[in-house]
Tab-separated table of C-alpha atoms in Angstrom:
chain	number	residue	atom	x	y	z
A	185	UNK	CA	-14.636	-23.595	-46.366
A	186	UNK	CA	-14.288	-20.436	-44.284
A	187	UNK	CA	-10.946	-21.527	-42.925
A	188	UNK	CA	-9.678	-22.301	-46.387
A	189	UNK	CA	-10.917	-18.974	-47.737
A	190	UNK	CA	-8.744	-17.101	-45.234
A	191	UNK	CA	-5.708	-19.291	-45.652
A	192	UNK	CA	-6.314	-21.213	-42.428
A	193	UNK	CA	-7.126	-18.042	-40.380
A	194	UNK	CA	-10.308	-19.031	-38.559
A	195	UNK	CA	-12.673	-17.010	-36.328
A	196	UNK	CA	-11.079	-18.231	-33.082
A	197	UNK	CA	-7.684	-17.003	-34.202
A	198	UNK	CA	-9.190	-13.624	-35.163
A	199	UNK	CA	-10.657	-13.202	-31.641
A	200	UNK	CA	-7.299	-14.087	-30.087
A	201	UNK	CA	-5.483	-11.524	-32.258
A	202	UNK	CA	-8.034	-8.854	-31.393
A	203	UNK	CA	-7.532	-9.515	-27.660
A	204	UNK	CA	-3.746	-9.376	-28.001
A	205	UNK	CA	-3.918	-6.045	-29.816
A	206	UNK	CA	-6.021	-4.548	-27.039
A	207	UNK	CA	-3.542	-5.656	-24.349
A	208	UNK	CA	-0.468	-4.396	-26.199
A	209	UNK	CA	0.576	-1.116	-24.517
A	210	UNK	CA	1.040	2.073	-26.492
A	211	UNK	CA	4.612	3.162	-27.183
A	212	UNK	CA	5.621	5.310	-24.207
A	213	UNK	CA	6.017	8.382	-26.407
A	214	UNK	CA	2.361	8.034	-27.487
A	215	UNK	CA	1.035	7.563	-23.956
A	216	UNK	CA	-0.553	10.773	-22.533
A	217	UNK	CA	1.437	10.219	-19.346
A	218	UNK	CA	4.692	10.780	-21.217
A	219	UNK	CA	3.691	14.383	-21.917
A	220	UNK	CA	3.214	14.891	-18.190
A	221	UNK	CA	6.695	13.501	-17.527
A	222	UNK	CA	8.186	15.836	-20.135
A	223	UNK	CA	6.355	18.748	-18.449
A	224	UNK	CA	7.514	17.570	-15.000
A	225	UNK	CA	3.894	17.887	-13.902
A	226	UNK	CA	3.807	17.916	-10.088
A	227	UNK	CA	0.074	17.194	-10.107
A	228	UNK	CA	0.853	13.781	-11.646
A	229	UNK	CA	2.941	12.709	-8.653
A	230	UNK	CA	1.235	9.799	-6.934
A	231	UNK	CA	-0.872	8.971	-10.004
A	232	UNK	CA	1.830	6.904	-11.688
A	233	UNK	CA	5.582	6.259	-11.690
A	234	UNK	CA	8.162	5.445	-14.359
A	235	UNK	CA	11.442	3.565	-14.532
A	236	UNK	CA	14.445	4.031	-16.820
A	237	UNK	CA	16.295	0.911	-17.940
A	238	UNK	CA	19.545	2.676	-18.830
A	239	UNK	CA	19.982	4.304	-15.388
A	240	UNK	CA	18.340	1.580	-13.313
A	241	UNK	CA	16.135	3.969	-11.336
A	242	UNK	CA	12.428	4.643	-10.932
A	243	UNK	CA	11.032	8.151	-10.571
A	244	UNK	CA	7.981	10.273	-9.972
A	245	UNK	CA	6.597	12.244	-12.982
A	246	UNK	CA	7.963	15.589	-11.750
A	247	UNK	CA	11.538	14.329	-11.437
A	248	UNK	CA	13.952	17.156	-12.396
A	249	UNK	CA	16.548	14.744	-13.814
A	250	UNK	CA	17.568	14.918	-17.466
A	251	UNK	CA	14.791	13.648	-19.718
A	252	UNK	CA	15.184	9.980	-20.614
A	253	UNK	CA	14.731	8.423	-24.034
A	254	UNK	CA	11.125	7.156	-24.073
A	255	UNK	CA	12.369	3.925	-25.683
A	256	UNK	CA	14.097	3.168	-22.359
A	257	UNK	CA	11.151	4.134	-20.161
A	258	UNK	CA	8.478	1.931	-18.637
A	259	UNK	CA	5.336	3.357	-17.006
A	260	UNK	CA	3.877	1.970	-13.782
A	261	UNK	CA	0.411	2.448	-12.305
A	262	UNK	CA	1.559	1.811	-8.733
A	263	UNK	CA	4.676	2.314	-6.639
A	264	UNK	CA	4.762	-1.437	-6.006
A	265	UNK	CA	5.027	-2.079	-9.754
A	266	UNK	CA	7.912	0.387	-10.000
A	267	UNK	CA	9.745	-1.291	-7.114
A	268	UNK	CA	9.142	-4.732	-8.682
A	269	UNK	CA	11.483	-3.791	-11.542
A	270	UNK	CA	14.377	-4.235	-9.118
A	271	UNK	CA	15.604	-0.721	-9.863
A	272	UNK	CA	16.555	1.698	-7.096
A	273	UNK	CA	14.629	4.837	-6.138
A	274	UNK	CA	15.893	8.036	-7.772
A	275	UNK	CA	17.834	10.136	-5.275
A	276	UNK	CA	16.717	13.413	-6.841
A	277	UNK	CA	12.944	12.989	-6.718
A	278	UNK	CA	12.697	10.345	-3.921
A	279	UNK	CA	9.652	8.634	-5.504
A	280	UNK	CA	8.859	6.505	-2.458
A	281	UNK	CA	9.123	9.411	-0.021
A	282	UNK	CA	7.518	12.870	0.307
A	283	UNK	CA	7.215	14.880	-2.891
A	284	UNK	CA	10.204	16.933	-3.974
A	285	UNK	CA	8.277	20.107	-3.202
A	286	UNK	CA	7.335	18.884	0.282
A	287	UNK	CA	10.906	17.747	0.903
A	288	UNK	CA	12.291	21.122	-0.131
A	289	UNK	CA	9.734	22.923	2.040
A	290	UNK	CA	10.778	20.837	5.043
A	291	UNK	CA	14.448	21.505	4.260
A	292	UNK	CA	13.880	25.269	4.124
A	293	UNK	CA	11.758	25.236	7.303
A	294	UNK	CA	14.556	23.450	9.141
A	295	UNK	CA	17.098	25.976	7.831
A	296	UNK	CA	14.897	28.860	8.985
A	297	UNK	CA	14.762	27.365	12.488
A	298	UNK	CA	18.550	27.018	12.505
A	299	UNK	CA	18.915	30.669	11.508
A	300	UNK	CA	16.362	31.840	14.099
A	301	UNK	CA	17.713	29.737	16.972
A	302	UNK	CA	21.441	30.080	16.341
A	303	UNK	CA	23.622	32.235	18.541
A	304	UNK	CA	25.460	33.327	15.407
A	305	UNK	CA	24.357	33.433	11.794
A	306	UNK	CA	25.126	30.045	10.179
A	307	UNK	CA	27.039	30.179	6.915
A	308	UNK	CA	25.578	29.001	3.635
A	309	UNK	CA	27.940	26.009	3.690
A	310	UNK	CA	26.775	25.030	7.197
A	311	UNK	CA	23.104	25.245	6.221
A	312	UNK	CA	23.673	23.258	3.022
A	313	UNK	CA	25.667	20.578	4.870
A	314	UNK	CA	22.895	20.206	7.449
A	315	UNK	CA	20.396	19.735	4.609
A	316	UNK	CA	22.633	17.264	2.791
A	317	UNK	CA	22.601	19.393	-0.369
A	318	UNK	CA	25.134	21.350	-2.367
A	319	UNK	CA	25.436	25.029	-1.488
A	320	UNK	CA	24.209	26.087	-4.937
A	321	UNK	CA	21.120	23.868	-4.879
A	322	UNK	CA	20.265	24.835	-1.300
A	323	UNK	CA	20.635	28.562	-2.065
A	324	UNK	CA	18.336	28.330	-5.123
A	325	UNK	CA	15.627	26.387	-3.282
A	326	UNK	CA	15.768	28.624	-0.190
A	327	UNK	CA	15.379	31.799	-2.260
A	328	UNK	CA	12.606	30.310	-4.411
A	329	UNK	CA	10.687	29.241	-1.298
A	330	UNK	CA	11.096	32.274	0.984
A	331	UNK	CA	11.771	35.048	-1.512
A	332	UNK	CA	15.040	35.821	0.299
A	333	UNK	CA	18.560	34.460	0.267
A	334	UNK	CA	19.623	32.774	3.537
A	335	UNK	CA	21.738	35.842	4.293
A	336	UNK	CA	18.822	38.228	3.703
A	337	UNK	CA	16.521	36.024	5.777
A	338	UNK	CA	19.011	36.092	8.650
A	339	UNK	CA	19.303	39.887	8.368
A	340	UNK	CA	15.514	40.285	8.385
A	341	UNK	CA	15.259	38.019	11.420
A	342	UNK	CA	17.927	39.993	13.277
A	343	UNK	CA	16.168	43.242	12.405
A	344	UNK	CA	12.899	41.852	13.754
A	345	UNK	CA	14.653	40.824	16.977
A	346	UNK	CA	16.137	44.305	17.332
A	347	UNK	CA	12.705	45.883	16.833
A	348	UNK	CA	11.147	43.545	19.365
A	349	UNK	CA	13.915	44.204	21.898
A	350	UNK	CA	13.600	47.976	21.529
A	351	UNK	CA	9.803	47.781	21.799
A	352	UNK	CA	10.179	45.675	24.961
A	353	UNK	CA	12.305	48.398	26.534
A	354	UNK	CA	15.792	46.885	26.176
A	355	UNK	CA	18.696	49.264	25.800
A	356	UNK	CA	19.927	49.840	22.268
A	357	UNK	CA	23.181	47.992	22.973
A	358	UNK	CA	21.417	45.015	24.541
A	359	UNK	CA	18.919	44.787	21.674
A	360	UNK	CA	21.728	44.840	19.110
A	361	UNK	CA	23.773	42.055	20.714
A	362	UNK	CA	20.746	39.954	21.699
A	363	UNK	CA	19.708	39.986	18.050
A	364	UNK	CA	22.991	38.361	17.048
A	365	UNK	CA	25.010	41.304	15.746
A	366	UNK	CA	28.698	40.847	16.528
A	367	UNK	CA	29.332	44.562	16.695
A	368	UNK	CA	27.302	47.712	17.005
A	369	UNK	CA	29.163	49.139	14.004
A	370	UNK	CA	27.720	46.506	11.646
A	371	UNK	CA	24.231	47.235	12.921
A	372	UNK	CA	24.447	51.023	12.706
A	373	UNK	CA	25.552	50.759	9.065
A	374	UNK	CA	22.104	49.403	8.209
A	375	UNK	CA	19.942	50.606	11.090
A	376	UNK	CA	18.071	53.332	9.216
A	377	UNK	CA	17.093	50.925	6.459
A	378	UNK	CA	15.958	48.342	9.012
A	379	UNK	CA	14.032	50.653	11.309
A	380	UNK	CA	13.284	53.727	9.221
A	381	UNK	CA	14.994	55.856	11.887
A	382	UNK	CA	17.802	55.645	14.406
A	383	UNK	CA	17.536	52.811	16.985
A	384	UNK	CA	17.200	55.322	19.840
A	385	UNK	CA	14.264	56.944	18.114
A	386	UNK	CA	12.693	53.582	17.349
A	387	UNK	CA	13.017	52.552	20.994
A	388	UNK	CA	11.059	55.665	21.884
A	389	UNK	CA	8.358	54.699	19.395
A	390	UNK	CA	9.398	57.340	16.909
A	391	UNK	CA	9.597	59.997	19.602
A	392	UNK	CA	10.650	63.399	18.297
A	393	UNK	CA	9.983	62.348	14.716
A	394	UNK	CA	7.686	64.822	13.005
A	395	UNK	CA	4.925	63.325	10.883
A	396	UNK	CA	2.861	65.841	8.956
A	397	UNK	CA	-0.554	64.775	7.765
A	398	UNK	CA	-3.774	66.031	6.269
A	399	UNK	CA	-7.117	64.495	5.430
A	400	UNK	CA	-8.935	64.940	2.143
A	401	UNK	CA	-12.058	63.666	0.453
A	402	UNK	CA	-12.319	61.685	-2.763
A	403	UNK	CA	-15.220	60.091	-4.585
A	404	UNK	CA	-13.994	56.802	-3.054
A	405	UNK	CA	-14.089	58.112	0.513
A	406	UNK	CA	-11.689	59.786	2.905
A	407	UNK	CA	-7.944	59.836	2.275
A	408	UNK	CA	-5.116	60.594	4.718
A	409	UNK	CA	-1.635	61.481	3.511
A	410	UNK	CA	1.236	61.527	6.030
A	411	UNK	CA	4.882	62.432	5.461
A	412	UNK	CA	8.193	62.309	7.302
A	413	UNK	CA	11.215	64.361	6.330
A	414	UNK	CA	12.108	61.574	3.828
A	415	UNK	CA	8.840	61.577	1.935
A	416	UNK	CA	5.286	60.276	2.025
A	417	UNK	CA	5.163	57.672	4.803
A	418	UNK	CA	1.501	56.609	4.523
A	419	UNK	CA	-1.495	57.014	2.259
A	420	UNK	CA	-4.608	55.588	3.902
A	421	UNK	CA	-8.129	55.214	2.543
A	422	UNK	CA	-11.337	54.764	4.498
A	423	UNK	CA	-14.746	56.111	5.440
A	424	UNK	CA	-14.039	57.720	8.814
A	425	UNK	CA	-11.404	60.494	9.150
A	426	UNK	CA	-11.003	59.837	12.882
A	427	UNK	CA	-10.357	56.151	12.239
A	428	UNK	CA	-7.638	57.022	9.726
A	429	UNK	CA	-5.957	59.340	12.225
A	430	UNK	CA	-6.046	56.588	14.864
A	431	UNK	CA	-4.486	54.204	12.307
A	432	UNK	CA	-1.707	56.735	11.730
A	433	UNK	CA	-1.161	57.059	15.488
A	434	UNK	CA	-0.827	53.279	15.747
A	435	UNK	CA	1.802	53.278	13.012
A	436	UNK	CA	3.819	56.077	14.654
A	437	UNK	CA	2.867	55.796	18.355
A	438	UNK	CA	5.273	58.394	19.757
A	439	UNK	CA	5.936	60.616	16.805
A	440	UNK	CA	4.720	64.193	16.773
A	441	UNK	CA	1.714	64.270	14.473
A	442	UNK	CA	1.411	67.724	12.980
A	443	UNK	CA	-1.581	68.846	10.955
A	444	UNK	CA	-0.595	69.967	7.480
A	445	UNK	CA	-0.571	73.614	6.453
A	446	UNK	CA	-1.791	75.045	3.157
A	447	UNK	CA	1.339	73.907	1.301
A	448	UNK	CA	0.918	70.383	2.608
A	449	UNK	CA	-2.725	70.348	1.609
A	450	UNK	CA	-1.519	70.937	-1.936
A	451	UNK	CA	0.290	67.594	-1.716
A	452	UNK	CA	-2.909	65.919	-0.569
A	453	UNK	CA	-4.702	67.520	-3.505
A	454	UNK	CA	-2.208	65.867	-5.874
A	455	UNK	CA	-2.987	62.454	-4.410
A	456	UNK	CA	-6.716	63.131	-4.578
A	457	UNK	CA	-6.274	64.181	-8.198
A	458	UNK	CA	-4.588	60.881	-8.998
A	459	UNK	CA	-7.415	58.914	-7.385
A	460	UNK	CA	-9.931	60.793	-9.507
A	461	UNK	CA	-7.898	60.790	-12.739
A	462	UNK	CA	-5.193	58.064	-12.692
A	463	UNK	CA	-4.111	58.732	-16.280
A	464	UNK	CA	-2.015	61.705	-15.106
A	465	UNK	CA	0.220	59.496	-12.941
A	466	UNK	CA	1.631	60.192	-9.493
A	467	UNK	CA	5.255	61.102	-8.840
A	468	UNK	CA	6.000	61.512	-5.134
A	469	UNK	CA	9.052	60.869	-2.924
A	470	UNK	CA	8.162	57.977	-0.606
A	471	UNK	CA	9.428	56.997	2.820
A	472	UNK	CA	9.067	53.220	2.480
A	473	UNK	CA	9.734	51.070	5.551
A	474	UNK	CA	9.679	47.288	5.388
A	475	UNK	CA	11.711	44.116	5.191
A	476	UNK	CA	14.099	43.446	2.330
A	477	UNK	CA	11.552	41.138	0.712
A	478	UNK	CA	8.680	43.608	1.099
A	479	UNK	CA	10.785	46.327	-0.491
A	480	UNK	CA	11.507	44.083	-3.487
A	481	UNK	CA	7.801	43.390	-3.926
A	482	UNK	CA	6.850	47.055	-3.570
A	483	UNK	CA	9.461	48.069	-6.163
A	484	UNK	CA	7.947	45.535	-8.556
A	485	UNK	CA	4.468	46.911	-7.904
A	486	UNK	CA	5.610	50.395	-8.875
A	487	UNK	CA	6.624	48.990	-12.270
A	488	UNK	CA	3.030	47.972	-13.110
A	489	UNK	CA	1.714	50.521	-15.629
A	490	UNK	CA	-1.547	52.339	-15.075
A	491	UNK	CA	-4.373	50.316	-16.601
A	492	UNK	CA	-2.602	46.970	-16.236
A	493	UNK	CA	-2.960	44.133	-13.753
A	494	UNK	CA	-0.669	41.231	-12.898
A	495	UNK	CA	-1.035	38.165	-10.706
A	496	UNK	CA	0.722	37.490	-7.406
A	497	UNK	CA	2.536	34.654	-9.170
A	498	UNK	CA	3.807	37.044	-11.862
A	499	UNK	CA	5.222	39.395	-9.224
A	500	UNK	CA	6.906	36.439	-7.528
A	501	UNK	CA	8.493	35.536	-10.890
A	502	UNK	CA	9.603	39.123	-11.515
A	503	UNK	CA	11.470	39.363	-8.214
A	504	UNK	CA	13.151	36.000	-8.798
A	505	UNK	CA	11.163	34.031	-6.197
A	506	UNK	CA	8.597	32.034	-8.203
A	507	UNK	CA	7.443	29.960	-5.235
A	508	UNK	CA	6.890	32.924	-2.929
A	509	UNK	CA	3.361	33.760	-4.117
A	510	UNK	CA	1.910	33.792	-0.608
A	511	UNK	CA	4.726	35.973	0.671
A	512	UNK	CA	4.036	38.406	-2.182
A	513	UNK	CA	0.391	38.541	-1.106
A	514	UNK	CA	1.536	39.260	2.450
A	515	UNK	CA	3.757	42.112	1.277
A	516	UNK	CA	0.838	43.581	-0.678
A	517	UNK	CA	-1.323	43.406	2.452
A	518	UNK	CA	1.385	45.212	4.460
A	519	UNK	CA	1.588	48.113	2.000
A	520	UNK	CA	0.935	51.447	3.740
A	521	UNK	CA	0.951	53.548	0.561
A	522	UNK	CA	-2.448	53.143	-1.095
A	523	UNK	CA	-2.377	54.050	-4.823
A	524	UNK	CA	1.266	55.243	-4.680
A	525	UNK	CA	2.409	51.614	-4.376
A	526	UNK	CA	-0.386	50.108	-6.478
A	527	UNK	CA	-1.118	46.809	-4.765
A	528	UNK	CA	-4.660	47.127	-6.126
A	529	UNK	CA	-3.243	46.113	-9.529
A	530	UNK	CA	-2.240	42.657	-8.265
A	531	UNK	CA	-4.969	40.069	-8.685
A	532	UNK	CA	-5.341	36.322	-8.440
A	533	UNK	CA	-4.110	34.087	-11.250
A	534	UNK	CA	-7.686	33.298	-12.293
A	535	UNK	CA	-8.427	37.024	-12.639
A	536	UNK	CA	-10.483	37.261	-9.446
A	537	UNK	CA	-9.970	40.126	-6.995
A	538	UNK	CA	-8.737	39.023	-3.581
A	539	UNK	CA	-8.763	40.996	-0.341
A	540	UNK	CA	-7.751	44.657	-0.328
A	541	UNK	CA	-6.858	46.545	2.842
A	542	UNK	CA	-8.990	49.539	1.841
A	543	UNK	CA	-12.030	47.634	0.591
A	544	UNK	CA	-12.900	45.508	-2.432
A	545	UNK	CA	-15.244	48.142	-3.881
A	546	UNK	CA	-12.474	50.743	-3.859
A	547	UNK	CA	-10.146	48.338	-5.601
A	548	UNK	CA	-12.671	47.667	-8.350
A	549	UNK	CA	-13.336	51.391	-8.758
A	550	UNK	CA	-9.611	52.171	-9.013
A	551	UNK	CA	-9.057	49.459	-11.619
A	552	UNK	CA	-12.063	50.589	-13.647
A	553	UNK	CA	-10.849	54.204	-13.654
A	554	UNK	CA	-7.342	53.211	-14.660
A	555	UNK	CA	-8.658	50.981	-17.448
A	556	UNK	CA	-10.762	53.851	-18.765
A	557	UNK	CA	-7.725	56.137	-18.871
A	558	UNK	CA	-5.122	53.870	-20.449
A	559	UNK	CA	-5.084	55.797	-23.733
A	560	UNK	CA	-3.322	58.749	-22.059
A	561	UNK	CA	-1.663	56.971	-19.130
A	562	UNK	CA	2.033	57.356	-19.862
A	563	UNK	CA	3.350	57.910	-16.370
A	564	UNK	CA	4.129	55.246	-13.840
A	565	UNK	CA	3.498	55.564	-10.111
A	566	UNK	CA	6.061	57.146	-7.810
A	567	UNK	CA	9.383	55.725	-6.726
A	568	UNK	CA	11.043	55.982	-3.352
């Protein structure tokens, strides 16, 4: 009777149909994993794989290749299932090898070693050939990873070798050629930017360079402002005036440190005034010394308006090196110009405050004061 009532469709057949419906996979475009493929989600790598019938390859979710038609895509829970299709591994994302990110990191690390260990600076073509990549792709990945082009990285490495040679007592000529410069002329063209002074002066630890300084007091503690003939070379914050002077001596070990006169104390008063009332801004000539990458970061920091904060990742994006977040944090830590180069306005992506060279409490106090004064804060911090 029951079977007849349903046109021959009995209970056993209903159970079978129900089971078949449960085992039928969703269309790929409706599967949540497809959205992760479209987003090239690196966190999905290793969780599943996919293959594309029209190209005959299988990939990891973060594959940078052109997006496939989901009608031609099959999803796989394991790498073994992806291989069982008989398709080949994608050459762009190497799904059965290290992740693309790890592979690129290893490629850049190898290139850095080649630059550091080479007698002469390798060309972009030579570095790309060694990595098995096109020059354009290699250049983009290198800059995104290190924050510098290969050429800039090589220049920074040579500058560091020159500094080390001069500090170790080598003659200027020996330090120049040992660092890989083919001629002294090429080095001298850029020596002031690299060292902040002539190589002879640097070798003497800044000997004969006059650094004027004065110490002041703010509601956040002691402040020391020091200047060379180019501009303000350091702004240091702390609790102990003697400790700040020792810090300055360490930064300029053989320079002549000269206590500021009344006119110079007026400069210190301007900096103190900014600490107490940030809304008025601070416009000072700066003597900024650092690597090419550090200088790019510091320029970006000076573009952060009073009362605003950005993340390290945002700064990395702004300078065109989105993967160099850690290097950005390192440049912030190396900043010698408290408040003038406002590294206190750079925070973690989750909004938390990370380390600050002059103390976490001072950072919070500075940010609170700047937030309170945003209504009249039209000026930006100083530029070199």
